[in-house]
mmCIF file of C-alpha atoms in Angstrom:
data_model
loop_
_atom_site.group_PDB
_atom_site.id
_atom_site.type_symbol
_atom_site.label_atom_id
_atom_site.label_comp_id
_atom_site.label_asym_id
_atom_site.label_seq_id
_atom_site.Cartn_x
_atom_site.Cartn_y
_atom_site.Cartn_z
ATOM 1 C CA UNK A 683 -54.590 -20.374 10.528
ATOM 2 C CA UNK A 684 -50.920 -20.771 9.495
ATOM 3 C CA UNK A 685 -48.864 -23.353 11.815
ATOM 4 C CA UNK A 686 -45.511 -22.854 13.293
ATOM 5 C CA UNK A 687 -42.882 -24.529 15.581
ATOM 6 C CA UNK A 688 -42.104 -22.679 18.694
ATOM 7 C CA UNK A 689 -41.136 -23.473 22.680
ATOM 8 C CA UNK A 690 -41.785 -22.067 25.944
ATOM 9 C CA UNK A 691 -39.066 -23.690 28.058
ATOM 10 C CA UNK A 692 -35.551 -25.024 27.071
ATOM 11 C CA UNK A 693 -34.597 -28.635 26.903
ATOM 12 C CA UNK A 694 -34.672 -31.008 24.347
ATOM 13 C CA UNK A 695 -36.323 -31.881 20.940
ATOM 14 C CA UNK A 696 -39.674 -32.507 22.868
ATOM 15 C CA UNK A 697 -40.213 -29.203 23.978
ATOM 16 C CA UNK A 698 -40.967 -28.264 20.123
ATOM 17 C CA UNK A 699 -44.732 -27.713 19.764
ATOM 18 C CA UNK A 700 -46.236 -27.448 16.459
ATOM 19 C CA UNK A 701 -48.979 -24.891 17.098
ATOM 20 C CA UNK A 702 -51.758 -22.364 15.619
ATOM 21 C CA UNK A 703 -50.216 -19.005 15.262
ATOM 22 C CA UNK A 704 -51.573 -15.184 14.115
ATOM 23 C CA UNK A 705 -48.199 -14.102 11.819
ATOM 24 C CA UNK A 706 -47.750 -10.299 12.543
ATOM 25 C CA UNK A 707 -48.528 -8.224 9.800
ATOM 26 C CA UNK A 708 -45.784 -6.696 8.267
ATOM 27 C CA UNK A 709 -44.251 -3.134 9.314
ATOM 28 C CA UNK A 710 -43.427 -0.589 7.227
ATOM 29 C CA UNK A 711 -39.904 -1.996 6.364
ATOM 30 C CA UNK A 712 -40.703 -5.889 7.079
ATOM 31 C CA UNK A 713 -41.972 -8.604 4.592
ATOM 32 C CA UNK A 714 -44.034 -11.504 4.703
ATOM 33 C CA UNK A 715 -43.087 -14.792 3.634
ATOM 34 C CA UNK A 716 -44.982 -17.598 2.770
ATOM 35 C CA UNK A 717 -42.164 -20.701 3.224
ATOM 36 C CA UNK A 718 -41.574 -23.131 0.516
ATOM 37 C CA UNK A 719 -38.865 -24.457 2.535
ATOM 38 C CA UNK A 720 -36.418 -24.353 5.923
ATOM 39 C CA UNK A 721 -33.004 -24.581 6.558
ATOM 40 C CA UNK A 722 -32.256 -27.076 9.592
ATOM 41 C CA UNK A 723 -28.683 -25.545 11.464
ATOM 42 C CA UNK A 724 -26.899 -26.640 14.588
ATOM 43 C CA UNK A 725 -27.091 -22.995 16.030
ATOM 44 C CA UNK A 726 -31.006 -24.266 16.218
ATOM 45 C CA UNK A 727 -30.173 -26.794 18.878
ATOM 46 C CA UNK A 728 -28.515 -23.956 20.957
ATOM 47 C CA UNK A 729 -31.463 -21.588 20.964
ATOM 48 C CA UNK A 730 -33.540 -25.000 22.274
ATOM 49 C CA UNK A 731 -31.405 -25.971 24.667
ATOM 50 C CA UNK A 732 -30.882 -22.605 26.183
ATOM 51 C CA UNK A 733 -26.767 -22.386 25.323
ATOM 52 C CA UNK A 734 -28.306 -19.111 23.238
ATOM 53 C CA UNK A 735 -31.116 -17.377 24.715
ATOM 54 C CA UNK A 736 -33.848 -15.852 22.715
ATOM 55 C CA UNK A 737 -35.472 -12.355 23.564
ATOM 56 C CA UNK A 738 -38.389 -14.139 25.279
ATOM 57 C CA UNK A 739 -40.188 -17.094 25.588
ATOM 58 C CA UNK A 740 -42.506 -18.514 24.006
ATOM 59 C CA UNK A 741 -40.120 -18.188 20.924
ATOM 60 C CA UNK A 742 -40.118 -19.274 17.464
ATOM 61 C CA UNK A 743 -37.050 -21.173 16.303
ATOM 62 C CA UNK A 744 -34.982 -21.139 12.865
ATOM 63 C CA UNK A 745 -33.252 -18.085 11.143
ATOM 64 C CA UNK A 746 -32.969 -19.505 7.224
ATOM 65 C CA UNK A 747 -35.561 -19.921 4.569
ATOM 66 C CA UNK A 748 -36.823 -19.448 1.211
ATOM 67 C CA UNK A 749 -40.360 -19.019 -0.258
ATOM 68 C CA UNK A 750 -42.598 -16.225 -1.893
ATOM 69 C CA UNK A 751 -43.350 -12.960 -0.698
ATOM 70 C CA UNK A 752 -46.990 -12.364 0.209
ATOM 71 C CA UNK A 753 -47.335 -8.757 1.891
ATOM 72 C CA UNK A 754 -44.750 -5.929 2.057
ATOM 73 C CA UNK A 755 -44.775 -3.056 4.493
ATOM 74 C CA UNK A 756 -45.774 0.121 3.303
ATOM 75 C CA UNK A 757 -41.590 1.537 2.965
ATOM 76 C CA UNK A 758 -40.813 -1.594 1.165
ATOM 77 C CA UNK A 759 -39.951 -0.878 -2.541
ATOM 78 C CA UNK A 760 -37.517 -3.282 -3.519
ATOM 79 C CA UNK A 761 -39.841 -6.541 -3.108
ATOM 80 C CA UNK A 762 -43.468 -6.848 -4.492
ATOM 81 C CA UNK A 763 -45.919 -9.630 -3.807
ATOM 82 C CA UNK A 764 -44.936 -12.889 -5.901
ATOM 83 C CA UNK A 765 -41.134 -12.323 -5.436
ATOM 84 C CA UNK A 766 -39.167 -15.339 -4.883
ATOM 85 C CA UNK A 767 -37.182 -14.172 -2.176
ATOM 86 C CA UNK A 768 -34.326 -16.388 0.779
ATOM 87 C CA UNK A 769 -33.251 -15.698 4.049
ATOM 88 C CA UNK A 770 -30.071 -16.751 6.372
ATOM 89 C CA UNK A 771 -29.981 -13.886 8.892
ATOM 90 C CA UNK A 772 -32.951 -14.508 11.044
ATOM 91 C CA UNK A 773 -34.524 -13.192 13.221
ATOM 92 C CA UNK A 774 -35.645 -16.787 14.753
ATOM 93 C CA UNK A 775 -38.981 -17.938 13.527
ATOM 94 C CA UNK A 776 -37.926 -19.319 10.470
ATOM 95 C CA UNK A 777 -39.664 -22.431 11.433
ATOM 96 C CA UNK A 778 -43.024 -21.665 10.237
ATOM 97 C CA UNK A 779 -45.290 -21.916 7.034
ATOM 98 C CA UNK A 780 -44.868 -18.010 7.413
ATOM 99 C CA UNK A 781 -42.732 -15.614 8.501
ATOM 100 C CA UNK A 782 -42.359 -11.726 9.171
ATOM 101 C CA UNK A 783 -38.832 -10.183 9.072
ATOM 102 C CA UNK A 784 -37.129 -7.190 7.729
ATOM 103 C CA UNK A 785 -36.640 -6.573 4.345
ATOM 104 C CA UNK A 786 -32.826 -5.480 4.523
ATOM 105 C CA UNK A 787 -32.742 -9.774 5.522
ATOM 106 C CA UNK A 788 -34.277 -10.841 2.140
ATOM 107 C CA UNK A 789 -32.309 -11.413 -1.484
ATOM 108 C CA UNK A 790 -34.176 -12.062 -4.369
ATOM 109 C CA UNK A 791 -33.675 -15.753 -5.649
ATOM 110 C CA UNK A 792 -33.242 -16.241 -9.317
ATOM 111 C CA UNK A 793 -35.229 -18.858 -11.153
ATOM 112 C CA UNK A 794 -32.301 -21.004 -11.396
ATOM 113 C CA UNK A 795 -32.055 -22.027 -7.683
ATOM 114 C CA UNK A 796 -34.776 -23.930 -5.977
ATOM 115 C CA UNK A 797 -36.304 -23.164 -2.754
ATOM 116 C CA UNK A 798 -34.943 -26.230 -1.181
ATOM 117 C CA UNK A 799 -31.632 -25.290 -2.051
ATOM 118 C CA UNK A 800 -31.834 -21.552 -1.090
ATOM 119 C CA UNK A 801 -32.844 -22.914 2.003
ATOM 120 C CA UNK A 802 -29.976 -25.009 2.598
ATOM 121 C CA UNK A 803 -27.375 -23.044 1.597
ATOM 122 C CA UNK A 804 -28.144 -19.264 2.299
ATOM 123 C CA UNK A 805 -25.965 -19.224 5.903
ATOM 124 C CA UNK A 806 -23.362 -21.399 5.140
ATOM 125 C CA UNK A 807 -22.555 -20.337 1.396
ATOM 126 C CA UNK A 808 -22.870 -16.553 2.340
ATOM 127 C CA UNK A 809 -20.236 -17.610 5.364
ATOM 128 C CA UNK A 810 -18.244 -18.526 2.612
ATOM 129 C CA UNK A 811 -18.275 -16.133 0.410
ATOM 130 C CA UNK A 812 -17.395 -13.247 2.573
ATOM 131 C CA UNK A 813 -14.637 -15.346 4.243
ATOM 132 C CA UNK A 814 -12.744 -16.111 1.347
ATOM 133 C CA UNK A 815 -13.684 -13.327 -1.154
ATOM 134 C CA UNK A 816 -14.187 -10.440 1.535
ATOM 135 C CA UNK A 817 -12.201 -11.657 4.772
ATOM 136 C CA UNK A 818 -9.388 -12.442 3.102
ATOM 137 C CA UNK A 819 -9.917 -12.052 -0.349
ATOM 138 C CA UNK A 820 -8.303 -14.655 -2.276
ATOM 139 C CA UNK A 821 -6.704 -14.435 -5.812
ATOM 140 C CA UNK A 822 -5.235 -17.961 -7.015
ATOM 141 C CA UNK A 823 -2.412 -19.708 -6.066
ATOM 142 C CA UNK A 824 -2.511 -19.336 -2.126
ATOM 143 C CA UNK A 825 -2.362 -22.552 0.056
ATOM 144 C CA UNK A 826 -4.707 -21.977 2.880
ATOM 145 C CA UNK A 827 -5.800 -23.862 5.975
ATOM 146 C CA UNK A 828 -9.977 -24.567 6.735
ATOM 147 C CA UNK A 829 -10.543 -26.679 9.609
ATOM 148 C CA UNK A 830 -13.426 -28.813 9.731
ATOM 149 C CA UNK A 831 -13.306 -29.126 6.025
ATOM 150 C CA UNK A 832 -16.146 -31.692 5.695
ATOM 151 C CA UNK A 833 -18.468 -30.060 7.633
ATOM 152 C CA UNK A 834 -21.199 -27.736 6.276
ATOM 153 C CA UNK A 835 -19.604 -24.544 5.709
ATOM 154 C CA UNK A 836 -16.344 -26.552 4.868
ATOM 155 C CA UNK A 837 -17.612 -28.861 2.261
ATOM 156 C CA UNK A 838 -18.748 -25.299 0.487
ATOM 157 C CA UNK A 839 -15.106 -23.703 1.441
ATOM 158 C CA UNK A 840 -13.548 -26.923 -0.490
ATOM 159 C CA UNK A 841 -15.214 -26.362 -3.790
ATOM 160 C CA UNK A 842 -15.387 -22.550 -4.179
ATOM 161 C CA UNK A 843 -11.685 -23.012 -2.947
ATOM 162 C CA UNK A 844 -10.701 -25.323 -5.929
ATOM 163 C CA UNK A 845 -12.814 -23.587 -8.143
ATOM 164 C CA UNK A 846 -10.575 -19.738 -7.407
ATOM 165 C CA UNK A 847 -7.647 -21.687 -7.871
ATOM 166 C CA UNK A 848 -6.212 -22.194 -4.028
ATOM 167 C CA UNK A 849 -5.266 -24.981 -2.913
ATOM 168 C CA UNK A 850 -6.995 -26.011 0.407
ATOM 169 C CA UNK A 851 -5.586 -27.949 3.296
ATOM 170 C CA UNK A 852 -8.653 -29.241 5.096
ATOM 171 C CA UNK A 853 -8.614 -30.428 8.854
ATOM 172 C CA UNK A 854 -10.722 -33.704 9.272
ATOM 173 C CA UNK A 855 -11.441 -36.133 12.181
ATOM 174 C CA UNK A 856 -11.408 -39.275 10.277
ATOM 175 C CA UNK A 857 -10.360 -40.898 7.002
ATOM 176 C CA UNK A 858 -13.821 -40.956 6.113
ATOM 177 C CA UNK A 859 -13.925 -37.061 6.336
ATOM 178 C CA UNK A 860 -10.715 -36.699 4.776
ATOM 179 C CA UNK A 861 -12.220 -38.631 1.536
ATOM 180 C CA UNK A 862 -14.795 -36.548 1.576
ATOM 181 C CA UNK A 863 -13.217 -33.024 1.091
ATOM 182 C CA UNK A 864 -10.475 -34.110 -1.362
ATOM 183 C CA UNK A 865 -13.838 -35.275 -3.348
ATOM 184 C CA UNK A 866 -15.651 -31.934 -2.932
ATOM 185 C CA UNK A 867 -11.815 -30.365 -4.033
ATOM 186 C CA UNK A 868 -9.469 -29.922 -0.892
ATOM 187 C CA UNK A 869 -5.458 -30.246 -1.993
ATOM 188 C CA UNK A 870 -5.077 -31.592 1.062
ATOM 189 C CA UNK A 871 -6.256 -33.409 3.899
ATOM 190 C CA UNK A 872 -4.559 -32.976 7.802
ATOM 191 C CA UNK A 873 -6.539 -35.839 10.219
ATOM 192 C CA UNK A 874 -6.207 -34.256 13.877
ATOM 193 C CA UNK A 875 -6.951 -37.828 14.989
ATOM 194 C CA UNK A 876 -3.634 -39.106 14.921
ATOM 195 C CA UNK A 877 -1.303 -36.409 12.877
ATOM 196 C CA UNK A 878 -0.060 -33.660 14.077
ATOM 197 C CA UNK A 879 -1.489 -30.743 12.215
ATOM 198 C CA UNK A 880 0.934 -27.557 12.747
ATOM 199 C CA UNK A 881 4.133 -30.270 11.812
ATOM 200 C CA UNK A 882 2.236 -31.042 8.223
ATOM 201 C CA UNK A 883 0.979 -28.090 7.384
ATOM 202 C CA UNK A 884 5.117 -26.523 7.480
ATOM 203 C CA UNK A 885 5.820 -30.227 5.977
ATOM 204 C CA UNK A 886 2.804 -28.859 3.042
ATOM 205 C CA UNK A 887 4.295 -25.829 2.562
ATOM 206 C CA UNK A 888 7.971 -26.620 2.514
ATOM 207 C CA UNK A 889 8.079 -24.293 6.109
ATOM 208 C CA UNK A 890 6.157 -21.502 4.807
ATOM 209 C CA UNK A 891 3.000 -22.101 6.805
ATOM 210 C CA UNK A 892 -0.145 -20.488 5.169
ATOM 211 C CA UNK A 893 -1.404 -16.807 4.548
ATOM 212 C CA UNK A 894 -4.671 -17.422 6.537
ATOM 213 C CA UNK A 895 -5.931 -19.679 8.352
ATOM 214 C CA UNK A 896 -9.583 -20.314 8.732
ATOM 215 C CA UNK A 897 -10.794 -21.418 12.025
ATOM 216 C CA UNK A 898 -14.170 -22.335 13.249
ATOM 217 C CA UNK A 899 -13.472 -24.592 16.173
ATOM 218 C CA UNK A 900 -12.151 -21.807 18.548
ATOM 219 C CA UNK A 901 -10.563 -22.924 21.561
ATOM 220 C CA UNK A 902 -9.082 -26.285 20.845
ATOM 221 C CA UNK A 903 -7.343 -24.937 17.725
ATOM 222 C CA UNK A 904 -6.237 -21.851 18.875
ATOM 223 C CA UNK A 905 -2.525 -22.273 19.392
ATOM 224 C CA UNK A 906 -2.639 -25.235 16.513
ATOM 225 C CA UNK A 907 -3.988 -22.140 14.038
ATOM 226 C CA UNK A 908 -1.251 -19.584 15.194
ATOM 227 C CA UNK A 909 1.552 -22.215 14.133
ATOM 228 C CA UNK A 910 0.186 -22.909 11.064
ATOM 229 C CA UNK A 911 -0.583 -18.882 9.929
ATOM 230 C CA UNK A 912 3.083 -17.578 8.025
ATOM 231 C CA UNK A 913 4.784 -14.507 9.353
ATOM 232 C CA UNK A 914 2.350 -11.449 8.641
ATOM 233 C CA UNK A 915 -0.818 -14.036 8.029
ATOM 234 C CA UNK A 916 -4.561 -13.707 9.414
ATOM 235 C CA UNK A 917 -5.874 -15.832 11.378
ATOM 236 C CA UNK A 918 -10.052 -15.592 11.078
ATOM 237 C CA UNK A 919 -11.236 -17.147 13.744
ATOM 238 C CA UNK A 920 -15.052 -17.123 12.903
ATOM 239 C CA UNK A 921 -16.687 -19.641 14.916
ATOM 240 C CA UNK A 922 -16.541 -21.770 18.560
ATOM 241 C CA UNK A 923 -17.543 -25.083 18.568
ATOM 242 C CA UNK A 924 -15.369 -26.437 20.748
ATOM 243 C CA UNK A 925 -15.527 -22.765 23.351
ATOM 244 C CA UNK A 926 -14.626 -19.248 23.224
ATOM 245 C CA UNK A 927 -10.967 -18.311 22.240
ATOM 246 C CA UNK A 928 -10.285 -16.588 25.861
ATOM 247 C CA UNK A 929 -7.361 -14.910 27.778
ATOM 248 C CA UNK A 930 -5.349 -13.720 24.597
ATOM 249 C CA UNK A 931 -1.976 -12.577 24.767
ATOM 250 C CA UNK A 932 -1.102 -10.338 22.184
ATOM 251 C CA UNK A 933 2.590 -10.484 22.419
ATOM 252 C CA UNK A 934 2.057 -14.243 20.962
ATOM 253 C CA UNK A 935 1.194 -12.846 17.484
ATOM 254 C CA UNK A 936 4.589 -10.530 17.595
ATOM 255 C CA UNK A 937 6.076 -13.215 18.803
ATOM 256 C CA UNK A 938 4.953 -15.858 15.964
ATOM 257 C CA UNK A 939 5.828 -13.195 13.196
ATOM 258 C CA UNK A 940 3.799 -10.384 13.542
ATOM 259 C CA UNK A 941 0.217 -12.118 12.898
ATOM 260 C CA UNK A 942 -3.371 -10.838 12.174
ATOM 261 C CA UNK A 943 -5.967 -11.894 13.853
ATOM 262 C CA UNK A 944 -9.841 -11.091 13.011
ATOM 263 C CA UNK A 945 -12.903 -12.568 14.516
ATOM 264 C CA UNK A 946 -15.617 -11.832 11.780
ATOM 265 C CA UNK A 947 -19.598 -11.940 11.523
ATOM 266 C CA UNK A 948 -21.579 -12.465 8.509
ATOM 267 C CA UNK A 949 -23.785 -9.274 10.130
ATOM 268 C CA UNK A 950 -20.740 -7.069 9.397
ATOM 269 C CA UNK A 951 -20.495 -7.861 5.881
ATOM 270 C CA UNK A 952 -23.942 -8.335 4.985
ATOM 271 C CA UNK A 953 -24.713 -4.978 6.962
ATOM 272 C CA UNK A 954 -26.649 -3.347 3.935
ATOM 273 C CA UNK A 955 -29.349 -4.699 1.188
ATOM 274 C CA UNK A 956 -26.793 -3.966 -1.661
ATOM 275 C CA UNK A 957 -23.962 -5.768 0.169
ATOM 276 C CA UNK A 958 -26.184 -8.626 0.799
ATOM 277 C CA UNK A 959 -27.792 -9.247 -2.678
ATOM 278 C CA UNK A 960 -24.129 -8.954 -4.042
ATOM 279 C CA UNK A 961 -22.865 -11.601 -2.020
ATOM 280 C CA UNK A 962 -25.752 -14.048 -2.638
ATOM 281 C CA UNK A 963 -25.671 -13.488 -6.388
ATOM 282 C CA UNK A 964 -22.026 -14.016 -6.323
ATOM 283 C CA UNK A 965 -22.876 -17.324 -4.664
ATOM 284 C CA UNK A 966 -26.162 -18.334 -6.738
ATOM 285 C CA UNK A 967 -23.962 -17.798 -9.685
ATOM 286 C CA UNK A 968 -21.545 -20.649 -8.437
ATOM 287 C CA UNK A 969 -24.645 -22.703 -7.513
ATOM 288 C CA UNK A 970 -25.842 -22.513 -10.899
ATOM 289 C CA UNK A 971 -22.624 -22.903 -12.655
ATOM 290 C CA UNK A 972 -21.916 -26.111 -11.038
ATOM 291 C CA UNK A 973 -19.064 -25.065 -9.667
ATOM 292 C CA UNK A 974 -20.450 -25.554 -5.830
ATOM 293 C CA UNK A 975 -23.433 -28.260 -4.936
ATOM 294 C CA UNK A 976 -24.740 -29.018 -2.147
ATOM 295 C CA UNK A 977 -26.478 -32.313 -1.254
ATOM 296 C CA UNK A 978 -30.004 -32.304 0.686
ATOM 297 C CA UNK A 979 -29.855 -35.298 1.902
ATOM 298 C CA UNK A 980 -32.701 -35.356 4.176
ATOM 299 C CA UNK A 981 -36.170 -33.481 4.258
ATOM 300 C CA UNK A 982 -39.119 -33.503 6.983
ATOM 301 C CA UNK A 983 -41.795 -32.413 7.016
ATOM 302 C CA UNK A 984 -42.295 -29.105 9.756
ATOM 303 C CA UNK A 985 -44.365 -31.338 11.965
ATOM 304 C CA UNK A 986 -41.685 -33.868 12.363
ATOM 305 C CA UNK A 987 -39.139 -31.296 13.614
ATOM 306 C CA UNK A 988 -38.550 -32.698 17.035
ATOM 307 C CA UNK A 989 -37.297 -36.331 14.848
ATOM 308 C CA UNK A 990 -35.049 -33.885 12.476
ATOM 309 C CA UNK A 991 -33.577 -32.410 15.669
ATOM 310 C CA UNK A 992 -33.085 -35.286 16.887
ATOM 311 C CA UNK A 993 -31.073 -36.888 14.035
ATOM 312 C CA UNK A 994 -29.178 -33.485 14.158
ATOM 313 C CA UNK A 995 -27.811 -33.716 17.107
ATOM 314 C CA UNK A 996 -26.775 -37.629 16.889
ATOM 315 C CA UNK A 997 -24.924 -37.151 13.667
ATOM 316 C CA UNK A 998 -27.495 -38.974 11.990
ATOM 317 C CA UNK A 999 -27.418 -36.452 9.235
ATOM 318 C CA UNK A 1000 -25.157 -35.884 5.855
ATOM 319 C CA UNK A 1001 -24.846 -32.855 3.892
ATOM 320 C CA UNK A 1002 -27.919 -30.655 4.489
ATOM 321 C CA UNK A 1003 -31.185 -30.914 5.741
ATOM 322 C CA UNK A 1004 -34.609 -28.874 5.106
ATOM 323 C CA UNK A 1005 -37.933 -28.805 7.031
ATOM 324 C CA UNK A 1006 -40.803 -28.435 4.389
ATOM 325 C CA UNK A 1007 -44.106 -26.779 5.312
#
């Protein structure tokens, strides 16, 4: 009998129990996976904790994977048995040596890309690609700001940002941070530690700000993106990691030059197979021409989840990090 991780009551790492499980068999438009590898996320410590709740408990955990088809409901006719197929959009349960989801969730993974990788990159390099190719789609020669340029879905914003020709001002929170995204191809570097972000971005610029403005930190950055976004920019605010963006007043955007403001989810891009497989071929080909990498820098096995979790959550971890059945 196949084993997965799964928990019955919020808290931390050690609620995680690495049990016996019956997979469902798949429904007419579902697919089952056999796992050849997990991606590890931060969203996963939410779910745990109980910051997101799942539909039930006992739950399943994890939402991005990769591995080989092994049943197909009976509607199913874009994926046979033997496929090599990836995952980023859930639904949880991803944590498992198999797993049952729709089909409209699964892209077909070219020989080229590893499971490991697929795995690690599916959420956060699909993130990118609609942001700065669908979002906002970028031709060459803009000047953009990305906060948190060193973190996962950064470090991928950095290089597919150098690599379309823009040049990328990247928030950081130290020098070591900063050194990283000039390496992976930021222009610039702003360190919110001590400098004063909206002051060099016009000082970047020569005082025309930027285009759009790319903010996953929400709250805390709010007002700091709106100064930094030129008259007529967007400002995508597509995460929250520091709260909800709450109590908006709209007459601030007339006010700072008639400013856009969208707060995007990877669900509304990928909302179709067709949409999906083109953006994750657009991003396997940058994988595979070298133009983006990512480095898995740690792997555990699915047992040890509860230690991976762990090290997650006390930024014990670089770069990405996959749970192997």
């Amino acid at each position: 009998m196949p084993k997965r991780i799964q928990f019955a009551q919020h808290g931390g790492p050690e609620v995680l129990e690495y049990v016996d499980f019956q997979p469902a068999a798949p429904g007419p438009n579902e697919v089952r996976v056999a796992n050849h590898a997990i991606g590890l996320n931060f969203i996963d410590t939410y779910y745990r904790s109980g910051l997101y709740s799942p539909a039930s408990l006992p739950s399943g955990l994890g939402a991005e994977g990769a591995g080989v088809v092994e049943a197909v409901g009976s509607a199913v006719s874009h994926l046979k048995v033997g496929d090599r197929v990836a995952y980023g959009t859930g639904p949880l349960g991803a944590y498992s040596e198999v797993h049952t989801l729709p089909a409209a969730h699964l892209v077909k993974l070219p020989d080229s890309i590893s499971f490991e990788l697929a795995a690690s990159v599916m959420l956060k390099g699909l993130t990118v690609q609609y942001l700065l190719r669908q979002t906002y789609p970028l031709k060459g020669g803009e000047t953009i700001l990305f906060h948190a340029a060193a973190g996962g879905v950064g470090s991928i914003a950095c290089q597919w940002a150098k690599a379309l020709g823009v040049k990328l001002i990247g928030t950081v929170g130290s020098a070591a941070k900063a050194e990283r995204a000039k390496a992976l191809g930021a222009w610039a570097t702003i360190d919110y530690s001590h400098e004063d972000v909206a002051a060099r971005v016009l000082e970047l610029t020569d005082g025309k700000k930027c285009p759009v403005v790319y903010d996953s930190i929400g709250k805390d950055t709010w007002e700091t993106s709106l100064n930094c976004t030129a008259p007529r920019g967007l400002l995508v605010s597509f995460g929250n990691s520091s709260g909800p963006v709450s109590g908006v007043n709209l007459g601030v955007l007339a006010g700072k030059g008639s400013l856009y403001v969208t707060r995007p989810t990877l669900g509304s891009y990928a909302d179709t197979p067709a949409n999906l497989q083109a953006m994750a071929d657009e991003l396997f080909a940058m994988l595979a021409s070298g133009q983006i990498t990512v480095d898995i820098n740690q792997r555990f096995a699915l047992k040890d989840v509860a230690a991976a979790h762990t090290a997650l959550s006390g930024r014990q971890t670089s770069g990405s990090t996959v749970l192997l059945p």
